[in-house]
Amino acid sequence: MLDMALPLIMDALANAALIFFVAVGLTLVFSVQRILNVAHGSFYSIGAYIAASMGLWLISAGLNPWLSFPALLLSAALVAMVLGPLVERTLIRWTYGRHEAIQILVTFGLFLILEDLQRLVFGVRSIYQDTPMALLGVTEIGGIFYLNYQLLLIVLALAVLFGMRFLIKHTRLGRLLVAVVADREVSLAMGINTDRAFVIAFTLGVFLAALGGALATPTTGVAPGLGAETMVLAFAVAAIGGLGQIEGAAVASIIVAGAKVLAVYYAPAFDTVAPFLVMLAVLLVRPNGLFGTATTRKI
């Protein structure tokens, strides 16, 4: 029994870690800026493309293959530094205070543009670069071999979860973000630069999405359509956990990944729909998600 359960648990946690990176970025942007960013999945796929291209270049240049690990982090940082401030200042800032439908249309238009740009720059062929996973090898537990790279993903996801909690609870930047979330007008009156807070929050969200894509590259590769597929799963996680809830994103990532892995093992035909059936069941009982609360709004 344990021999059957352990591989399932390991696969579910590794998949949950990858989903968590992009979902926590989405929920951070929503909680600070009240923007449901449909283009968030594109940052995930761009991070994956940059990481795979950088890894292939390192190998072809004959450089130390262990450099592929910092390349994963560097690729996510590059995507965040270039696209984060640029997109926030040119498109997202224009949507603040406007109707949700306009915000979704603008970010969906951005998603289409970024998807076409990826096809133009990287082509339509799949790219696979598994050097980091091959370097870490496997560990045998009870006669079953586990990828050490999967263990690394789980550790990194936990580090991001606790790092986000520390950032929000124990740093000056976190307290400023909490103040902006609570009341933007009062924050402005107190002298807080809310525009700067929005740029930082959006850039951090882009970084987390790109980091998820970069870390996923050694396990799944990257191909056109990856951003849309990931975005749909991230929305399911945000809906289950509750929009704006970091702990909710962590728990919901495990639930979604667990449903998907169980479907792959026992009912492959339901692989695609299993996470959304779980989402439907949760929302029927908890319309605001597992960690979400009902709020009042002006109309």
mmCIF file of C-alpha atoms in Angstrom:
data_model
loop_
_atom_site.group_PDB
_atom_site.id
_atom_site.type_symbol
_atom_site.label_atom_id
_atom_site.label_comp_id
_atom_site.label_asym_id
_atom_site.label_seq_id
_atom_site.Cartn_x
_atom_site.Cartn_y
_atom_site.Cartn_z
ATOM 1 C CA MET A 1 0.000 0.000 0.000
ATOM 2 C CA LEU A 2 2.767 2.421 0.990
ATOM 3 C CA ASP A 3 4.717 1.471 -2.134
ATOM 4 C CA MET A 4 1.742 2.610 -4.223
ATOM 5 C CA ALA A 5 1.010 5.747 -2.219
ATOM 6 C CA LEU A 6 4.535 7.206 -2.044
ATOM 7 C CA PRO A 7 5.003 7.717 -5.807
ATOM 8 C CA LEU A 8 1.545 9.305 -5.975
ATOM 9 C CA ILE A 9 2.334 11.654 -3.114
ATOM 10 C CA MET A 10 5.721 12.569 -4.563
ATOM 11 C CA ASP A 11 4.296 13.290 -8.028
ATOM 12 C CA ALA A 12 1.438 15.314 -6.523
ATOM 13 C CA LEU A 13 3.751 17.430 -4.351
ATOM 14 C CA ALA A 14 6.194 18.085 -7.221
ATOM 15 C CA ASN A 15 3.340 19.131 -9.524
ATOM 16 C CA ALA A 16 1.820 21.207 -6.726
ATOM 17 C CA ALA A 17 5.124 23.032 -6.286
ATOM 18 C CA LEU A 18 5.177 24.095 -9.951
ATOM 19 C CA ILE A 19 1.535 25.194 -9.897
ATOM 20 C CA PHE A 20 2.100 27.052 -6.621
ATOM 21 C CA PHE A 21 4.811 29.305 -8.085
ATOM 22 C CA VAL A 22 2.500 30.706 -10.751
ATOM 23 C CA ALA A 23 -0.636 30.711 -8.555
ATOM 24 C CA VAL A 24 0.978 32.608 -5.685
ATOM 25 C CA GLY A 25 2.183 35.267 -8.144
ATOM 26 C CA LEU A 26 -1.337 35.575 -9.536
ATOM 27 C CA THR A 27 -2.881 35.887 -6.095
ATOM 28 C CA LEU A 28 -0.251 38.443 -4.978
ATOM 29 C CA VAL A 29 -1.014 40.695 -7.955
ATOM 30 C CA PHE A 30 -4.745 40.373 -7.356
ATOM 31 C CA SER A 31 -4.531 41.091 -3.628
ATOM 32 C CA VAL A 32 -2.422 44.254 -4.091
ATOM 33 C CA GLN A 33 -3.701 45.647 -7.401
ATOM 34 C CA ARG A 34 -7.150 44.035 -7.703
ATOM 35 C CA ILE A 35 -6.269 42.919 -11.231
ATOM 36 C CA LEU A 36 -7.148 39.434 -12.502
ATOM 37 C CA ASN A 37 -4.214 39.163 -14.876
ATOM 38 C CA VAL A 38 -5.100 36.761 -17.705
ATOM 39 C CA ALA A 39 -1.613 37.251 -19.196
ATOM 40 C CA HIS A 40 0.041 35.787 -16.090
ATOM 41 C CA GLY A 41 0.480 32.378 -17.775
ATOM 42 C CA SER A 42 2.488 33.992 -20.570
ATOM 43 C CA PHE A 43 5.150 35.062 -18.065
ATOM 44 C CA TYR A 44 5.347 31.398 -16.996
ATOM 45 C CA SER A 45 5.950 30.197 -20.564
ATOM 46 C CA ILE A 46 8.401 33.020 -21.360
ATOM 47 C CA GLY A 47 10.391 32.082 -18.254
ATOM 48 C CA ALA A 48 10.403 28.464 -19.472
ATOM 49 C CA TYR A 49 11.592 29.442 -22.971
ATOM 50 C CA ILE A 50 14.365 31.699 -21.634
ATOM 51 C CA ALA A 51 15.555 29.043 -19.160
ATOM 52 C CA ALA A 52 15.570 26.278 -21.796
ATOM 53 C CA SER A 53 17.384 28.472 -24.328
ATOM 54 C CA MET A 54 19.936 29.564 -21.753
ATOM 55 C CA GLY A 55 20.537 25.964 -20.644
ATOM 56 C CA LEU A 56 21.019 24.759 -24.221
ATOM 57 C CA TRP A 57 23.442 27.604 -24.880
ATOM 58 C CA LEU A 58 25.498 26.716 -21.773
ATOM 59 C CA ILE A 59 25.803 23.096 -22.896
ATOM 60 C CA SER A 60 26.618 23.974 -26.518
ATOM 61 C CA ALA A 61 29.295 26.435 -25.335
ATOM 62 C CA GLY A 62 30.969 23.670 -23.301
ATOM 63 C CA LEU A 63 30.515 25.496 -19.983
ATOM 64 C CA ASN A 64 30.080 23.776 -16.616
ATOM 65 C CA PRO A 65 26.623 22.108 -16.681
ATOM 66 C CA TRP A 66 26.068 23.024 -13.006
ATOM 67 C CA LEU A 67 25.700 26.616 -14.248
ATOM 68 C CA SER A 68 22.276 25.525 -15.520
ATOM 69 C CA PHE A 69 20.966 25.889 -11.936
ATOM 70 C CA PRO A 70 21.739 29.609 -11.535
ATOM 71 C CA ALA A 71 20.555 30.001 -15.141
ATOM 72 C CA LEU A 72 17.054 28.947 -14.032
ATOM 73 C CA LEU A 73 16.973 31.717 -11.434
ATOM 74 C CA LEU A 74 18.622 34.242 -13.740
ATOM 75 C CA SER A 75 16.113 33.638 -16.532
ATOM 76 C CA ALA A 76 13.192 34.313 -14.167
ATOM 77 C CA ALA A 77 14.882 37.466 -12.887
ATOM 78 C CA LEU A 78 15.470 38.697 -16.444
ATOM 79 C CA VAL A 79 11.825 38.198 -17.403
ATOM 80 C CA ALA A 80 10.662 40.007 -14.264
ATOM 81 C CA MET A 81 13.071 42.954 -14.616
ATOM 82 C CA VAL A 82 12.261 43.515 -18.300
ATOM 83 C CA LEU A 83 8.539 42.772 -18.499
ATOM 84 C CA GLY A 84 7.352 43.566 -14.951
ATOM 85 C CA PRO A 85 7.847 47.355 -14.840
ATOM 86 C CA LEU A 86 7.224 47.716 -18.606
ATOM 87 C CA VAL A 87 3.826 45.974 -18.599
ATOM 88 C CA GLU A 88 2.681 47.543 -15.328
ATOM 89 C CA ARG A 89 3.490 51.099 -16.385
ATOM 90 C CA THR A 90 2.250 50.890 -19.980
ATOM 91 C CA LEU A 91 -0.876 48.696 -19.723
ATOM 92 C CA ILE A 92 -1.857 47.559 -16.234
ATOM 93 C CA ARG A 93 -1.703 51.028 -14.629
ATOM 94 C CA TRP A 94 -4.232 52.277 -17.179
ATOM 95 C CA THR A 95 -6.802 49.733 -15.944
ATOM 96 C CA TYR A 96 -6.765 50.714 -12.235
ATOM 97 C CA GLY A 97 -10.205 51.769 -11.106
ATOM 98 C CA ARG A 98 -11.878 50.609 -14.304
ATOM 99 C CA HIS A 99 -14.474 47.863 -14.648
ATOM 100 C CA GLU A 100 -13.317 44.256 -14.238
ATOM 101 C CA ALA A 101 -14.425 43.445 -17.790
ATOM 102 C CA ILE A 102 -12.022 46.078 -19.183
ATOM 103 C CA GLN A 103 -9.181 44.745 -17.029
ATOM 104 C CA ILE A 104 -9.777 41.205 -18.292
ATOM 105 C CA LEU A 105 -10.004 42.347 -21.923
ATOM 106 C CA VAL A 106 -6.742 44.321 -21.661
ATOM 107 C CA THR A 107 -4.817 41.474 -20.026
ATOM 108 C CA PHE A 108 -6.322 38.946 -22.465
ATOM 109 C CA GLY A 109 -5.128 41.134 -25.358
ATOM 110 C CA LEU A 110 -1.682 41.197 -23.749
ATOM 111 C CA PHE A 111 -1.805 37.394 -23.432
ATOM 112 C CA LEU A 112 -2.503 37.029 -27.185
ATOM 113 C CA ILE A 113 0.333 39.407 -28.064
ATOM 114 C CA LEU A 114 2.825 37.599 -25.815
ATOM 115 C CA GLU A 115 1.787 34.174 -27.170
ATOM 116 C CA ASP A 116 2.387 35.335 -30.766
ATOM 117 C CA LEU A 117 5.703 36.912 -29.790
ATOM 118 C CA GLN A 118 6.846 33.591 -28.308
ATOM 119 C CA ARG A 119 6.028 31.761 -31.550
ATOM 120 C CA LEU A 120 7.855 34.459 -33.507
ATOM 121 C CA VAL A 121 10.993 34.369 -31.355
ATOM 122 C CA PHE A 122 11.228 30.694 -30.311
ATOM 123 C CA GLY A 123 9.325 28.984 -33.132
ATOM 124 C CA VAL A 124 6.626 26.329 -32.802
ATOM 125 C CA ARG A 125 8.828 23.358 -31.914
ATOM 126 C CA SER A 126 9.065 21.970 -28.392
ATOM 127 C CA ILE A 127 12.276 22.674 -26.475
ATOM 128 C CA TYR A 128 13.558 20.226 -23.855
ATOM 129 C CA GLN A 129 16.520 20.852 -21.592
ATOM 130 C CA ASP A 130 16.851 18.386 -18.701
ATOM 131 C CA THR A 131 20.437 19.012 -17.553
ATOM 132 C CA PRO A 132 19.500 20.103 -13.993
ATOM 133 C CA MET A 133 17.350 16.998 -13.502
ATOM 134 C CA ALA A 134 20.024 14.679 -14.893
ATOM 135 C CA LEU A 135 22.729 16.215 -12.691
ATOM 136 C CA LEU A 136 20.784 15.645 -9.471
ATOM 137 C CA GLY A 137 20.061 11.988 -10.261
ATOM 138 C CA VAL A 138 17.703 9.779 -8.264
ATOM 139 C CA THR A 139 17.251 8.493 -4.712
ATOM 140 C CA GLU A 140 16.060 4.973 -3.909
ATOM 141 C CA ILE A 141 13.555 4.671 -1.060
ATOM 142 C CA GLY A 142 12.034 1.265 -0.360
ATOM 143 C CA GLY A 143 12.985 -0.048 -3.772
ATOM 144 C CA ILE A 144 11.386 2.913 -5.591
ATOM 145 C CA PHE A 145 13.472 5.524 -7.376
ATOM 146 C CA TYR A 146 12.572 9.189 -6.929
ATOM 147 C CA LEU A 147 13.940 12.134 -8.879
ATOM 148 C CA ASN A 148 15.979 14.397 -6.620
ATOM 149 C CA TYR A 149 14.881 17.314 -8.789
ATOM 150 C CA GLN A 150 11.307 16.717 -7.592
ATOM 151 C CA LEU A 151 12.517 16.992 -3.987
ATOM 152 C CA LEU A 152 14.264 20.252 -4.899
ATOM 153 C CA LEU A 153 11.008 21.652 -6.343
ATOM 154 C CA ILE A 154 9.142 20.869 -3.119
ATOM 155 C CA VAL A 155 11.850 22.508 -0.985
ATOM 156 C CA LEU A 156 11.864 25.627 -3.200
ATOM 157 C CA ALA A 157 8.066 25.912 -3.038
ATOM 158 C CA LEU A 158 8.212 25.769 0.771
ATOM 159 C CA ALA A 159 10.956 28.402 0.730
ATOM 160 C CA VAL A 160 8.783 30.686 -1.414
ATOM 161 C CA LEU A 161 5.758 30.126 0.838
ATOM 162 C CA PHE A 162 7.629 30.992 4.047
ATOM 163 C CA GLY A 163 9.582 33.745 2.264
ATOM 164 C CA MET A 164 6.333 35.410 1.186
ATOM 165 C CA ARG A 165 4.946 35.184 4.705
ATOM 166 C CA PHE A 166 8.150 36.720 6.102
ATOM 167 C CA LEU A 167 8.093 39.481 3.468
ATOM 168 C CA ILE A 168 4.524 40.473 4.277
ATOM 169 C CA LYS A 169 4.660 40.110 8.068
ATOM 170 C CA HIS A 170 8.178 41.196 8.991
ATOM 171 C CA THR A 171 9.516 43.670 6.414
ATOM 172 C CA ARG A 172 8.831 47.341 5.736
ATOM 173 C CA LEU A 173 7.934 46.562 2.123
ATOM 174 C CA GLY A 174 5.413 43.966 3.273
ATOM 175 C CA ARG A 175 3.767 46.399 5.673
ATOM 176 C CA LEU A 176 3.544 48.996 2.885
ATOM 177 C CA LEU A 177 1.860 46.458 0.598
ATOM 178 C CA VAL A 178 -0.597 45.516 3.348
ATOM 179 C CA ALA A 179 -1.425 49.191 3.868
ATOM 180 C CA VAL A 180 -2.045 49.688 0.122
ATOM 181 C CA VAL A 181 -4.242 46.582 0.042
ATOM 182 C CA ALA A 182 -6.273 47.842 3.027
ATOM 183 C CA ASP A 183 -6.937 51.342 1.632
ATOM 184 C CA ARG A 184 -5.132 52.990 -1.281
ATOM 185 C CA GLU A 185 -6.480 56.497 -0.611
ATOM 186 C CA VAL A 186 -5.424 56.457 3.054
ATOM 187 C CA SER A 187 -2.017 55.091 2.009
ATOM 188 C CA LEU A 188 -1.586 57.982 -0.421
ATOM 189 C CA ALA A 189 -2.597 60.448 2.303
ATOM 190 C CA MET A 190 0.050 58.932 4.598
ATOM 191 C CA GLY A 191 2.728 59.542 1.970
ATOM 192 C CA ILE A 192 3.104 55.986 0.690
ATOM 193 C CA ASN A 193 4.151 55.816 -2.958
ATOM 194 C CA THR A 194 1.398 53.477 -4.138
ATOM 195 C CA ASP A 195 2.563 53.520 -7.766
ATOM 196 C CA ARG A 196 5.934 52.150 -6.654
ATOM 197 C CA ALA A 197 4.225 49.536 -4.482
ATOM 198 C CA PHE A 198 2.168 48.409 -7.498
ATOM 199 C CA VAL A 199 5.263 48.102 -9.705
ATOM 200 C CA ILE A 200 7.060 46.040 -7.046
ATOM 201 C CA ALA A 201 4.064 43.745 -6.467
ATOM 202 C CA PHE A 202 3.492 43.192 -10.184
ATOM 203 C CA THR A 203 7.201 42.570 -10.864
ATOM 204 C CA LEU A 204 7.350 40.078 -7.988
ATOM 205 C CA GLY A 205 4.295 38.314 -9.428
ATOM 206 C CA VAL A 206 5.963 38.132 -12.855
ATOM 207 C CA PHE A 207 9.132 36.758 -11.241
ATOM 208 C CA LEU A 208 7.241 33.977 -9.456
ATOM 209 C CA ALA A 209 5.413 32.992 -12.648
ATOM 210 C CA ALA A 210 8.652 32.992 -14.679
ATOM 211 C CA LEU A 211 10.424 31.039 -11.930
ATOM 212 C CA GLY A 212 7.721 28.377 -12.085
ATOM 213 C CA GLY A 213 8.167 28.106 -15.844
ATOM 214 C CA ALA A 214 11.957 27.958 -15.581
ATOM 215 C CA LEU A 215 11.840 25.236 -12.928
ATOM 216 C CA ALA A 216 9.295 23.235 -14.955
ATOM 217 C CA THR A 217 11.511 23.138 -18.050
ATOM 218 C CA PRO A 218 13.735 20.195 -16.980
ATOM 219 C CA THR A 219 10.667 18.037 -16.215
ATOM 220 C CA THR A 220 8.220 18.858 -18.984
ATOM 221 C CA GLY A 221 10.039 20.959 -21.577
ATOM 222 C CA VAL A 222 8.320 23.922 -23.172
ATOM 223 C CA ALA A 223 5.997 24.128 -26.170
ATOM 224 C CA PRO A 224 3.444 26.575 -27.605
ATOM 225 C CA GLY A 225 0.271 26.648 -25.512
ATOM 226 C CA LEU A 226 2.064 26.040 -22.213
ATOM 227 C CA GLY A 227 1.072 29.458 -20.901
ATOM 228 C CA ALA A 228 -2.654 28.954 -21.520
ATOM 229 C CA GLU A 229 -2.658 25.501 -19.925
ATOM 230 C CA THR A 230 -0.845 26.775 -16.844
ATOM 231 C CA MET A 231 -3.018 29.867 -16.580
ATOM 232 C CA VAL A 232 -6.190 27.779 -16.414
ATOM 233 C CA LEU A 233 -4.740 25.649 -13.608
ATOM 234 C CA ALA A 234 -3.575 28.772 -11.750
ATOM 235 C CA PHE A 235 -7.102 30.213 -11.921
ATOM 236 C CA ALA A 236 -8.477 26.939 -10.544
ATOM 237 C CA VAL A 237 -5.993 27.127 -7.661
ATOM 238 C CA ALA A 238 -6.872 30.766 -6.962
ATOM 239 C CA ALA A 239 -10.595 29.952 -6.978
ATOM 240 C CA ILE A 240 -10.204 26.962 -4.643
ATOM 241 C CA GLY A 241 -7.826 28.687 -2.225
ATOM 242 C CA GLY A 242 -9.536 32.078 -2.330
ATOM 243 C CA LEU A 243 -8.262 35.047 -4.331
ATOM 244 C CA GLY A 244 -5.547 36.933 -2.488
ATOM 245 C CA GLN A 245 -4.783 34.103 -0.040
ATOM 246 C CA ILE A 246 -1.159 32.866 -0.088
ATOM 247 C CA GLU A 247 -1.787 29.919 2.253
ATOM 248 C CA GLY A 248 -4.912 29.143 0.249
ATOM 249 C CA ALA A 249 -2.799 28.998 -2.934
ATOM 250 C CA ALA A 250 -0.462 26.488 -1.263
ATOM 251 C CA VAL A 251 -3.259 24.197 -0.071
ATOM 252 C CA ALA A 252 -5.204 24.513 -3.326
ATOM 253 C CA SER A 253 -2.079 23.691 -5.361
ATOM 254 C CA ILE A 254 -1.775 20.384 -3.499
ATOM 255 C CA ILE A 255 -5.490 19.665 -4.033
ATOM 256 C CA VAL A 256 -5.360 20.452 -7.772
ATOM 257 C CA ALA A 257 -2.117 18.546 -8.331
ATOM 258 C CA GLY A 258 -3.412 15.620 -6.283
ATOM 259 C CA ALA A 259 -6.609 15.434 -8.340
ATOM 260 C CA LYS A 260 -4.628 15.578 -11.574
ATOM 261 C CA VAL A 261 -2.133 12.886 -10.510
ATOM 262 C CA LEU A 262 -4.876 10.567 -9.248
ATOM 263 C CA ALA A 263 -6.674 10.963 -12.567
ATOM 264 C CA VAL A 264 -3.475 10.188 -14.485
ATOM 265 C CA TYR A 265 -2.937 6.984 -12.461
ATOM 266 C CA TYR A 266 -6.507 5.684 -12.215
ATOM 267 C CA ALA A 267 -8.675 7.459 -14.826
ATOM 268 C CA PRO A 268 -6.490 9.001 -17.563
ATOM 269 C CA ALA A 269 -9.554 10.089 -19.542
ATOM 270 C CA PHE A 270 -10.377 12.579 -16.729
ATOM 271 C CA ASP A 271 -6.836 13.937 -16.469
ATOM 272 C CA THR A 272 -7.768 17.347 -17.907
ATOM 273 C CA VAL A 273 -11.083 17.895 -16.163
ATOM 274 C CA ALA A 274 -10.290 16.440 -12.709
ATOM 275 C CA PRO A 275 -8.916 19.737 -11.244
ATOM 276 C CA PHE A 276 -11.998 21.620 -12.434
ATOM 277 C CA LEU A 277 -14.397 19.045 -11.037
ATOM 278 C CA VAL A 278 -12.688 19.556 -7.679
ATOM 279 C CA MET A 279 -12.927 23.335 -8.133
ATOM 280 C CA LEU A 280 -16.647 23.041 -8.879
ATOM 281 C CA ALA A 281 -17.213 20.908 -5.780
ATOM 282 C CA VAL A 282 -15.323 23.375 -3.554
ATOM 283 C CA LEU A 283 -17.100 26.447 -4.937
ATOM 284 C CA LEU A 284 -20.509 24.836 -4.445
ATOM 285 C CA VAL A 285 -19.725 24.540 -0.729
ATOM 286 C CA ARG A 286 -17.405 27.562 -0.303
ATOM 287 C CA PRO A 287 -18.183 30.189 -3.005
ATOM 288 C CA ASN A 288 -15.264 32.380 -1.851
ATOM 289 C CA GLY A 289 -12.788 29.512 -1.764
ATOM 290 C CA LEU A 290 -11.381 27.544 1.163
ATOM 291 C CA PHE A 291 -9.549 30.549 2.687
ATOM 292 C CA GLY A 292 -11.551 33.395 1.143
ATOM 293 C CA THR A 293 -14.096 35.547 2.969
ATOM 294 C CA ALA A 294 -17.087 37.476 1.692
ATOM 295 C CA THR A 295 -16.429 41.212 1.317
ATOM 296 C CA THR A 296 -18.651 44.215 0.666
ATOM 297 C CA ARG A 297 -18.114 46.378 -2.394
ATOM 298 C CA LYS A 298 -19.338 49.740 -3.650
ATOM 299 C CA ILE A 299 -21.736 49.734 -6.598
#
